[in-house]
PDB file of C-alpha atoms in Angstrom:
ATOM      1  CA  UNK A   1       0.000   0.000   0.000  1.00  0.00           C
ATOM      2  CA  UNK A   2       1.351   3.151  -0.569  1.00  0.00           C
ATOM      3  CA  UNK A   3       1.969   5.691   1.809  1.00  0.00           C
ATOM      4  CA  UNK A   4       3.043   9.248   1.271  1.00  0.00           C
ATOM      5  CA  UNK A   5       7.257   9.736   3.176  1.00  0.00           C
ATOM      6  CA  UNK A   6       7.268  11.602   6.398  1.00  0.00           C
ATOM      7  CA  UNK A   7       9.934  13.621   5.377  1.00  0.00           C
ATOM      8  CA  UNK A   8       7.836  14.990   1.942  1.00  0.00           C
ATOM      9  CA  UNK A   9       4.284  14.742   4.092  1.00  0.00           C
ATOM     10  CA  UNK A  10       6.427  17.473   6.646  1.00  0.00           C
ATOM     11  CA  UNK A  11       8.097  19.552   3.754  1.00  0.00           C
ATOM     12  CA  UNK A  12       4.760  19.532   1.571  1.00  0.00           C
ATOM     13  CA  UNK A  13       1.218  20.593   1.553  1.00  0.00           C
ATOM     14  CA  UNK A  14      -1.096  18.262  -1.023  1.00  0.00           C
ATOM     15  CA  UNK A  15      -3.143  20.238  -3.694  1.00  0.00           C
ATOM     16  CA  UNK A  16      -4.626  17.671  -5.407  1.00  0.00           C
ATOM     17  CA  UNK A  17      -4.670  14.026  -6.254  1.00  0.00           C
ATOM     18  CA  UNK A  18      -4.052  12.706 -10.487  1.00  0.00           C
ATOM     19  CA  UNK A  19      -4.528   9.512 -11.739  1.00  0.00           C
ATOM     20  CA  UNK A  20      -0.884   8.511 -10.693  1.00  0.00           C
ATOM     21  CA  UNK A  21       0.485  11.428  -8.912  1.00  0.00           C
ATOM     22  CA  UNK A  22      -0.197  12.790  -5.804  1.00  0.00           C
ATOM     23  CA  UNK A  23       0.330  16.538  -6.152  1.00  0.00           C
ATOM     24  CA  UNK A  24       2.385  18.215  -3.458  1.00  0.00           C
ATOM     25  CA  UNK A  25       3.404  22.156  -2.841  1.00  0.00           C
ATOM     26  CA  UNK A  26       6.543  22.393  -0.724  1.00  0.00           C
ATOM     27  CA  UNK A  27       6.273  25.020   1.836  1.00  0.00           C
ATOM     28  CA  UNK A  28       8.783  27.103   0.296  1.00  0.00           C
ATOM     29  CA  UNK A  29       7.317  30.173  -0.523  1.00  0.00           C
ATOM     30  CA  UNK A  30      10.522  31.618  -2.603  1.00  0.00           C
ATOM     31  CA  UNK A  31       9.950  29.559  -5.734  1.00  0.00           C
ATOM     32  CA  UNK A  32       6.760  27.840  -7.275  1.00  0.00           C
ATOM     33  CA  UNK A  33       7.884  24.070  -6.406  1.00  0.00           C
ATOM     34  CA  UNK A  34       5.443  21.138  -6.745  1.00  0.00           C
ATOM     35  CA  UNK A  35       6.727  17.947  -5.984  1.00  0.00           C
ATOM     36  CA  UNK A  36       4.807  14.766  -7.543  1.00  0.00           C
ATOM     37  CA  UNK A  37       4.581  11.229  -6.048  1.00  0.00           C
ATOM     38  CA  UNK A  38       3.328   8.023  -8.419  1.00  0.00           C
ATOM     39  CA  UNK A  39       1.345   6.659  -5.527  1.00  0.00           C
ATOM     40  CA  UNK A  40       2.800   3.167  -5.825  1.00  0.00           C
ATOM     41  CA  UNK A  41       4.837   1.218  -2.852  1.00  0.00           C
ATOM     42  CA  UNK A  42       8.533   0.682  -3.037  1.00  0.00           C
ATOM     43  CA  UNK A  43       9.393   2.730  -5.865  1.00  0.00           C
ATOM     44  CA  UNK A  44      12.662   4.510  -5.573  1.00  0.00           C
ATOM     45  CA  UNK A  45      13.542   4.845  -9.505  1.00  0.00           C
ATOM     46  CA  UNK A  46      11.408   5.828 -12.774  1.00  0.00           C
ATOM     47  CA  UNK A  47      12.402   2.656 -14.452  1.00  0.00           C
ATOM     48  CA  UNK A  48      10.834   0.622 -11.623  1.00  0.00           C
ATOM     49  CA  UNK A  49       7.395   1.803 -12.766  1.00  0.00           C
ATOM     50  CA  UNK A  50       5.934  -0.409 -15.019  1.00  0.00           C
ATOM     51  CA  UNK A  51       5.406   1.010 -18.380  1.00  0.00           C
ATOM     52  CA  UNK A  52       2.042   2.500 -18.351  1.00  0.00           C
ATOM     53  CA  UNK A  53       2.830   4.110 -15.124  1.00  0.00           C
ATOM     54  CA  UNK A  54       5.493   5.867 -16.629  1.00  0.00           C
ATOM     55  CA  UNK A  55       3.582   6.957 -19.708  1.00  0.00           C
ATOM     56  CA  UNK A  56       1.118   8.263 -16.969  1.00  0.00           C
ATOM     57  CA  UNK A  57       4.194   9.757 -15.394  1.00  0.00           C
ATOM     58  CA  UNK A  58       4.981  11.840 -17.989  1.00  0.00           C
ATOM     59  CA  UNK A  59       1.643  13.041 -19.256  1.00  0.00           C
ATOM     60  CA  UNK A  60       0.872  14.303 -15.818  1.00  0.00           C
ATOM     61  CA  UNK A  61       4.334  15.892 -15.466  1.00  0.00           C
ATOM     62  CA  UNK A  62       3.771  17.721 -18.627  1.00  0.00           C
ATOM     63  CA  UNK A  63      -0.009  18.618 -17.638  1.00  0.00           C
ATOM     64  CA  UNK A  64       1.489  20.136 -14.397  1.00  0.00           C
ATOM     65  CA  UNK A  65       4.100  21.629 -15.882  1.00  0.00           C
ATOM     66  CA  UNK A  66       2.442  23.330 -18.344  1.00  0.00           C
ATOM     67  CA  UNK A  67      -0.357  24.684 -15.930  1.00  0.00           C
ATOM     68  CA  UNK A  68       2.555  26.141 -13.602  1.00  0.00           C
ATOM     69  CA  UNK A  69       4.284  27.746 -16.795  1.00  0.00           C
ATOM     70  CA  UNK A  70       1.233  29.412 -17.757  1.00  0.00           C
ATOM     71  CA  UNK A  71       0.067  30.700 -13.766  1.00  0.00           C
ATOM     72  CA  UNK A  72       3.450  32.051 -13.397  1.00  0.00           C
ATOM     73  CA  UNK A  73       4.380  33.127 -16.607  1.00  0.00           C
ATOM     74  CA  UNK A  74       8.322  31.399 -15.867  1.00  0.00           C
ATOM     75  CA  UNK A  75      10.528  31.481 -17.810  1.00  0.00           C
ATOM     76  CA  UNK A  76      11.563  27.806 -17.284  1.00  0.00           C
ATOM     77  CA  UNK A  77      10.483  24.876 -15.998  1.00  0.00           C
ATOM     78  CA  UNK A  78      12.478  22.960 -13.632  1.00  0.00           C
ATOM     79  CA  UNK A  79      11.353  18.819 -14.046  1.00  0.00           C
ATOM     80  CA  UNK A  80      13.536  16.715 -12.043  1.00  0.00           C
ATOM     81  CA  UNK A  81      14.187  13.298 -10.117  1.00  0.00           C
ATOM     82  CA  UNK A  82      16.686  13.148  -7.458  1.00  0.00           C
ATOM     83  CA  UNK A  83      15.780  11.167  -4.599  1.00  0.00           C
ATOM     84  CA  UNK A  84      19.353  11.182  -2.985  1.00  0.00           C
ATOM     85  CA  UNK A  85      17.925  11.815   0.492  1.00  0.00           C
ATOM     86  CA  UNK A  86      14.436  10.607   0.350  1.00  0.00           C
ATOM     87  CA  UNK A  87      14.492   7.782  -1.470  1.00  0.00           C
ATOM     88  CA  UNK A  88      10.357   7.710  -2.140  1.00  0.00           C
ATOM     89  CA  UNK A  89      10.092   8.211  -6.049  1.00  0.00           C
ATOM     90  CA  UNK A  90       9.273  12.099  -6.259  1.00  0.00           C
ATOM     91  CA  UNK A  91       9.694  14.620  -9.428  1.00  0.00           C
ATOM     92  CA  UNK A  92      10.131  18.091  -8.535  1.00  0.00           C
ATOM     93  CA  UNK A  93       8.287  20.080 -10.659  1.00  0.00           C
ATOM     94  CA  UNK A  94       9.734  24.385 -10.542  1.00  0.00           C
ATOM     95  CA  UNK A  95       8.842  27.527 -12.321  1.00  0.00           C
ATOM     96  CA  UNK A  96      11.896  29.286 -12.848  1.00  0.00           C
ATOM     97  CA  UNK A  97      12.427  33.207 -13.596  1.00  0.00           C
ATOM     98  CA  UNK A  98      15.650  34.899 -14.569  1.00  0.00           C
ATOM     99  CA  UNK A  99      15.045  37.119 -11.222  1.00  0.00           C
ATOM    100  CA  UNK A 100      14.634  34.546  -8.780  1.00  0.00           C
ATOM    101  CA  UNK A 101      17.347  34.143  -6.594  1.00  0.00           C
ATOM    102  CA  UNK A 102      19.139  30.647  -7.545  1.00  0.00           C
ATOM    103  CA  UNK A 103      18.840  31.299 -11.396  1.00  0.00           C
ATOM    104  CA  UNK A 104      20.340  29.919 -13.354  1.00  0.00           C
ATOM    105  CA  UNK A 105      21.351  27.538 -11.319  1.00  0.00           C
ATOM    106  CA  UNK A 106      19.161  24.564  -9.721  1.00  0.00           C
ATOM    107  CA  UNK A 107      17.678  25.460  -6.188  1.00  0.00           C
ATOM    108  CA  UNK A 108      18.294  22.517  -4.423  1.00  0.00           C
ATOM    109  CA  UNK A 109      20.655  23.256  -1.197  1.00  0.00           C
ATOM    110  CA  UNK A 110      20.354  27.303  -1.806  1.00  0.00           C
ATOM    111  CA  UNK A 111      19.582  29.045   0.939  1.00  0.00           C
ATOM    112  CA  UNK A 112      16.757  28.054   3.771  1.00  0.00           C
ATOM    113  CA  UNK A 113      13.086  27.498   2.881  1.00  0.00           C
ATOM    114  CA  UNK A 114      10.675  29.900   3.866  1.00  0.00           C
ATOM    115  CA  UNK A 115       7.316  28.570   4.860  1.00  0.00           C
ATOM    116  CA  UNK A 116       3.974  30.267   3.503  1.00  0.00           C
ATOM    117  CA  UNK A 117       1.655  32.642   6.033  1.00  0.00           C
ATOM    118  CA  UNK A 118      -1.279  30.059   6.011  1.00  0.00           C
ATOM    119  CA  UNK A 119      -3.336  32.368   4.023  1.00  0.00           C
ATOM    120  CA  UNK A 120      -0.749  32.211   1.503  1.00  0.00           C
ATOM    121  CA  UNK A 121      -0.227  28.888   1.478  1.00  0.00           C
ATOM    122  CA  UNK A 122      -3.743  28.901   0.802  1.00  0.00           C
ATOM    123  CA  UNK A 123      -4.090  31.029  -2.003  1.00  0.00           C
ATOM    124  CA  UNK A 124      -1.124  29.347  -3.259  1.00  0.00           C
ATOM    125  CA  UNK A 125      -2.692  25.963  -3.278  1.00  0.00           C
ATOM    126  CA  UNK A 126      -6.309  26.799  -4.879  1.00  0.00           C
ATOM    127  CA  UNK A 127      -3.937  29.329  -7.644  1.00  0.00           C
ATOM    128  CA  UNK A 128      -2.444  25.941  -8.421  1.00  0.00           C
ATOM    129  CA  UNK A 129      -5.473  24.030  -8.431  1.00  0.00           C
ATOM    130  CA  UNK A 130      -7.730  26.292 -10.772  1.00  0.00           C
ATOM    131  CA  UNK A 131      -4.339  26.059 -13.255  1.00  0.00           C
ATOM    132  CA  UNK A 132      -4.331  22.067 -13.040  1.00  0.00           C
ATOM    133  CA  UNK A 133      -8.813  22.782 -13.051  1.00  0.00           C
ATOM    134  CA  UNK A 134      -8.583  20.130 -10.502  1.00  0.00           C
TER     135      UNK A 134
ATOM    136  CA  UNK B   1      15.566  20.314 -38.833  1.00  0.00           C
ATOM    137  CA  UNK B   2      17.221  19.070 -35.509  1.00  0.00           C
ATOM    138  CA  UNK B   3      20.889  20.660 -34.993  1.00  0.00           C
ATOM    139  CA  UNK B   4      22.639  19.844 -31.425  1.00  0.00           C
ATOM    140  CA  UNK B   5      23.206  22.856 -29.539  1.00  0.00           C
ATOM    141  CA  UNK B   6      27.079  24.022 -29.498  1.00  0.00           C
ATOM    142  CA  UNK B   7      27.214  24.218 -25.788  1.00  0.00           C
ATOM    143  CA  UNK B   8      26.054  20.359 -25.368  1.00  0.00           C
ATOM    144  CA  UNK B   9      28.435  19.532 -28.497  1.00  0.00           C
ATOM    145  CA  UNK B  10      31.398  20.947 -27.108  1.00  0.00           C
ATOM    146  CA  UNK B  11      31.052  19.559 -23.471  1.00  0.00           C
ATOM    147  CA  UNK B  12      29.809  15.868 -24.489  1.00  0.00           C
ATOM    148  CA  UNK B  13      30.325  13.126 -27.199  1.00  0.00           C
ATOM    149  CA  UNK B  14      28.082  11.067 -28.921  1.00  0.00           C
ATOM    150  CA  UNK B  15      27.028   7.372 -27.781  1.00  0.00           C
ATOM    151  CA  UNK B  16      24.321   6.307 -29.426  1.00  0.00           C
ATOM    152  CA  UNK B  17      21.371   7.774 -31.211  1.00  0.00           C
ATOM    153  CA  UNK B  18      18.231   6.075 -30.005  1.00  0.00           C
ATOM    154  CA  UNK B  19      14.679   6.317 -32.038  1.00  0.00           C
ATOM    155  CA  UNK B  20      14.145   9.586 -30.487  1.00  0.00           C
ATOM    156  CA  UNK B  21      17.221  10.576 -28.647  1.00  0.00           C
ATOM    157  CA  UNK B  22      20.543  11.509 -29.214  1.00  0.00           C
ATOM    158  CA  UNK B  23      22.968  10.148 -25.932  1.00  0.00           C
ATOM    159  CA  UNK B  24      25.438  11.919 -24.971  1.00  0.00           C
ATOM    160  CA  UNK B  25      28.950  11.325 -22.324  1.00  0.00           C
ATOM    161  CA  UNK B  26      29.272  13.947 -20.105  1.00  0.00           C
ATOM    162  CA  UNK B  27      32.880  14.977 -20.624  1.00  0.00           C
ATOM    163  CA  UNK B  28      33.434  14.784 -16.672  1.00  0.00           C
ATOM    164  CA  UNK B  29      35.103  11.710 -15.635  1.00  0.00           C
ATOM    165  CA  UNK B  30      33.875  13.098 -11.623  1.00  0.00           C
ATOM    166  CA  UNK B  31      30.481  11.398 -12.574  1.00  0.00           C
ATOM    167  CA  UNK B  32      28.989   8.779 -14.631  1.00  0.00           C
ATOM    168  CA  UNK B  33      26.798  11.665 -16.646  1.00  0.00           C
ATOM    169  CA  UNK B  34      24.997  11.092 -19.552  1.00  0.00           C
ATOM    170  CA  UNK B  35      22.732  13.458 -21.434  1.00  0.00           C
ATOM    171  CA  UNK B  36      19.863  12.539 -23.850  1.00  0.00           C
ATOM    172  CA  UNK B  37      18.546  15.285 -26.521  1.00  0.00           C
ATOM    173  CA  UNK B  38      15.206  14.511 -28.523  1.00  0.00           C
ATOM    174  CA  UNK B  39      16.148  15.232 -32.124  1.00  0.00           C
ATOM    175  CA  UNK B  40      13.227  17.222 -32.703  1.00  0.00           C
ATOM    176  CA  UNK B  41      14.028  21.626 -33.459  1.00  0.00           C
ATOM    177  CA  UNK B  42      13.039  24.128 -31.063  1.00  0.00           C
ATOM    178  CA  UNK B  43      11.952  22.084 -27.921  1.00  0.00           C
ATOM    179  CA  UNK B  44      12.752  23.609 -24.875  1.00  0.00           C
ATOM    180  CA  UNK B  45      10.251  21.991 -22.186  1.00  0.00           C
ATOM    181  CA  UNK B  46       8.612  18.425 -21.792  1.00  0.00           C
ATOM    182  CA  UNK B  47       5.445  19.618 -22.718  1.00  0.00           C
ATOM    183  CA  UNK B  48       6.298  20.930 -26.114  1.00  0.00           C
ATOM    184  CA  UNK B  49       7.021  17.435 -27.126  1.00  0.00           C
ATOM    185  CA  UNK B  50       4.361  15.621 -28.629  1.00  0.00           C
ATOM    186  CA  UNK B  51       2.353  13.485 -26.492  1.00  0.00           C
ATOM    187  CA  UNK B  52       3.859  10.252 -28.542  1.00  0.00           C
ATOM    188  CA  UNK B  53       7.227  11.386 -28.082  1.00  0.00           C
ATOM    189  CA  UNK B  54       6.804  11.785 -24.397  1.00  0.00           C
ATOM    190  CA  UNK B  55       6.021   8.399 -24.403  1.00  0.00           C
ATOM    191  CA  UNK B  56       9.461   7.490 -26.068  1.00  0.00           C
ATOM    192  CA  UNK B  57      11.568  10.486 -24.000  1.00  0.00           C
ATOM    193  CA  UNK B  58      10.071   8.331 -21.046  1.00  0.00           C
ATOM    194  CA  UNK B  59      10.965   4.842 -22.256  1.00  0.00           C
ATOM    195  CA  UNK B  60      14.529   6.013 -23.280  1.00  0.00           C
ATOM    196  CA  UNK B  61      15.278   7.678 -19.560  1.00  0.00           C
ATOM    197  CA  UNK B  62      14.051   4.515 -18.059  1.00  0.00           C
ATOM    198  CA  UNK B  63      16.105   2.142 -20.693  1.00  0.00           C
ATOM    199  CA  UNK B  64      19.464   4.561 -20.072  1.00  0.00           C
ATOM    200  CA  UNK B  65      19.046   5.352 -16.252  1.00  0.00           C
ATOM    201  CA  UNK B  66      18.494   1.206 -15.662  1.00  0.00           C
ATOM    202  CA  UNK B  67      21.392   0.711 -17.501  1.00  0.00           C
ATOM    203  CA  UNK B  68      23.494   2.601 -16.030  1.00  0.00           C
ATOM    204  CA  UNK B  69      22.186   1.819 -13.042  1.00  0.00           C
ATOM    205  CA  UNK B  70      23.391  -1.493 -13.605  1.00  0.00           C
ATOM    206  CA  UNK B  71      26.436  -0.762 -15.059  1.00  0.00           C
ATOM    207  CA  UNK B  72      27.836   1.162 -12.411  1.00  0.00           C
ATOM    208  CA  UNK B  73      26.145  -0.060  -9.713  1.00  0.00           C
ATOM    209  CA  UNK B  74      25.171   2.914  -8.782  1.00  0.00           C
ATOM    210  CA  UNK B  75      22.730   3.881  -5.258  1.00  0.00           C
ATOM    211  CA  UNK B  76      20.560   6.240  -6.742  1.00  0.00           C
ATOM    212  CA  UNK B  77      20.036   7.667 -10.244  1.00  0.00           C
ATOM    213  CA  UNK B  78      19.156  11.771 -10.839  1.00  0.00           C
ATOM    214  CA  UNK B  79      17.812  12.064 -13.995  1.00  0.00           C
ATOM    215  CA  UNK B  80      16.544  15.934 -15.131  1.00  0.00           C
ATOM    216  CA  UNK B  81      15.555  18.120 -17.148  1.00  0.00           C
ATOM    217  CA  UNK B  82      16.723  22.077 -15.995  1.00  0.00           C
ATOM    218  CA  UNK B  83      17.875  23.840 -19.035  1.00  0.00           C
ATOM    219  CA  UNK B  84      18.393  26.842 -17.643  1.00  0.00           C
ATOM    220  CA  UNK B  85      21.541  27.536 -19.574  1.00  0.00           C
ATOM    221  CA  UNK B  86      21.361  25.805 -22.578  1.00  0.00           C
ATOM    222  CA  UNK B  87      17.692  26.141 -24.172  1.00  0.00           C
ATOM    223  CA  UNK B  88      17.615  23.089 -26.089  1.00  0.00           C
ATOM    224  CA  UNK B  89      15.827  20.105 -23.832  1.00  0.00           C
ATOM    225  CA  UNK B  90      18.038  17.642 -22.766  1.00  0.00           C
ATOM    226  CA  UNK B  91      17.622  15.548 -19.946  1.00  0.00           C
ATOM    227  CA  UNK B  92      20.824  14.466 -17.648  1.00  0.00           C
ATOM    228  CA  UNK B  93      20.745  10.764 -16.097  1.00  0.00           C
ATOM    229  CA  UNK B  94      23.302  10.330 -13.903  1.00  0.00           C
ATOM    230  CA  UNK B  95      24.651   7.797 -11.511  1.00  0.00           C
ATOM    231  CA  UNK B  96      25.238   8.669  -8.230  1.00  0.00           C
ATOM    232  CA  UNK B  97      27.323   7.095  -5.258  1.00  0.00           C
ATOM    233  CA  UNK B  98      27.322   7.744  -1.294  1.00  0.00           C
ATOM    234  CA  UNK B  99      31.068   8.133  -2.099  1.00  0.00           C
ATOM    235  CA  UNK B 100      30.834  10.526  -4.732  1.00  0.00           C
ATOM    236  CA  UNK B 101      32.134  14.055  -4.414  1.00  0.00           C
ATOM    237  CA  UNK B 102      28.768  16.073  -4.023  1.00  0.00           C
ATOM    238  CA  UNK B 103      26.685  13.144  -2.171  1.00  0.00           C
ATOM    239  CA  UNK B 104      23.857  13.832  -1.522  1.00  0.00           C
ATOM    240  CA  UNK B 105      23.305  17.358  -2.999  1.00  0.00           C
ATOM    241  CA  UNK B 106      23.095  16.889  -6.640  1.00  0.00           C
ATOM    242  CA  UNK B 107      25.868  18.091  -9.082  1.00  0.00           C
ATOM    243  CA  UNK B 108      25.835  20.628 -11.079  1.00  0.00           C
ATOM    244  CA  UNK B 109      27.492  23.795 -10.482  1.00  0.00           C
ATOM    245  CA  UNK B 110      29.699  21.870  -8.010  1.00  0.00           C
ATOM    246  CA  UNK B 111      33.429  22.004  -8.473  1.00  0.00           C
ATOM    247  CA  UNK B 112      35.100  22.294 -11.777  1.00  0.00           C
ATOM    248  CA  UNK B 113      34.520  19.333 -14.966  1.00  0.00           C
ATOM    249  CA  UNK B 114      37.723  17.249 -15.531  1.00  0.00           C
ATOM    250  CA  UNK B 115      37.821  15.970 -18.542  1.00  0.00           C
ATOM    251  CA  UNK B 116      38.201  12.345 -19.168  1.00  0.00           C
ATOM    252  CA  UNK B 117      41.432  11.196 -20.807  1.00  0.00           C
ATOM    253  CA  UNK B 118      41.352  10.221 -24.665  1.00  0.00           C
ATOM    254  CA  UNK B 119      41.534   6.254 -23.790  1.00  0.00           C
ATOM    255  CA  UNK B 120      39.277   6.844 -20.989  1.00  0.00           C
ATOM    256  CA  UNK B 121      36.700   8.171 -23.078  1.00  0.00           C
ATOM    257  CA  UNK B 122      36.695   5.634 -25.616  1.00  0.00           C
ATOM    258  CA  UNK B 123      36.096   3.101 -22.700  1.00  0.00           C
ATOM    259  CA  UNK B 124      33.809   4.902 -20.978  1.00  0.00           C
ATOM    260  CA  UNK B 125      31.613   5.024 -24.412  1.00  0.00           C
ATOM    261  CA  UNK B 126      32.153   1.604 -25.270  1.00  0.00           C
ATOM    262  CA  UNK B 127      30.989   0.304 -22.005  1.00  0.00           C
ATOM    263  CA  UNK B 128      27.672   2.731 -22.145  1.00  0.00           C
ATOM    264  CA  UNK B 129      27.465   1.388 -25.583  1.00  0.00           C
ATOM    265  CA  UNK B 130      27.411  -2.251 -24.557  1.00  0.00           C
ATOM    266  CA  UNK B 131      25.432  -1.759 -21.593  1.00  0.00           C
ATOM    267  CA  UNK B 132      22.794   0.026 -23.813  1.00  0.00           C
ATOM    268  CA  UNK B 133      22.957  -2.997 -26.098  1.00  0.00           C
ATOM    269  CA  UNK B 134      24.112  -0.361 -28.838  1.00  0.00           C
TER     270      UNK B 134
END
């Protein structure tokens, strides 16, 4: 059965659910970072998906993607899987913008996250959700 | 008509060209590094690609990150897609080690490349090659 990593269930607030993916927002309120999780058990690497998962994978990658593009008018989007320290299969999914304070490099390790005001995190999350029209 | 971007033809060589992707060595004998390109002009994000060649960009990662994988014996593959720098989409898959130099942050933008002797390369390539069956 799956079941969603403390460590990303701490870091993350969930904005919606797809077919595969369980949509996060990570409290960092400096860049516009979703993090997706396939909701399958004991999955630590893409190719460990079976092959219709990861056609799923991508499709809802590029549907999120896209909808965070548009919201945020970036100027890139960040699509990535690490998974060096938590080991749960998760893509990080970032709007980038030539002002933001990492570009152009990746934003992993810069600086300390700063957590949303809860009525941003709010806005934030239903912003996200009329973009994906979840 | 599909031309490689300079930047990713002067700091890599070619593999192997799969159906949709051209693979590419890293030249940075630090880390196991490969880079795939879709040969398809002006493509800059995952969602610009056609939903059928998502399909394939998502087979290939999972065909070249599993053989490396193997290969290597790596703990954990990173495979992304940041473009930040260089426009044209291309997606790194890289092995990573609990012994290697910037474990566990990932590794770009750490340290400086060093290029892999001729002799190296060649093996390097060879054993990508044969791991890819290619």
């Amino acid at each position: 059965m799956f079941e969603l990593h403390p460590r990303l269930a701490a870091d993350t607030r969930e904005v919606t659910r797809l077919p595969l993916c369980r949509v996060l927002l990570m409290n960092d309120r400096r860049f516009p970072w979703l993090i997706l999780v396939p909701q399958r058990p004991e999955i630590r690497e893409i190719h460990q998906l079976s092959p219709a998962d990861r056609a799923t994978l991508v499709e809802e990658i590029a549907r999120v993607a896209q909808a965070m593009e548009k919201l945020h008018k970036a100027d890139k989007m960040n699509v990535a899987a690490l998974g060096n320290q938590v080991p749960q299969l998760h893509v990080h999914v970032i709007a980038r913008f030539a002002s933001d304070p990492a570009w152009p490099n990746p934003i992993w390790g810069r600086g300390t996250a700063e957590a949303y005001e809860p009525a941003q995190m709010a806005t934030a999350i239903a912003a996200v959700k009329g973009a994906l029209g979840a």
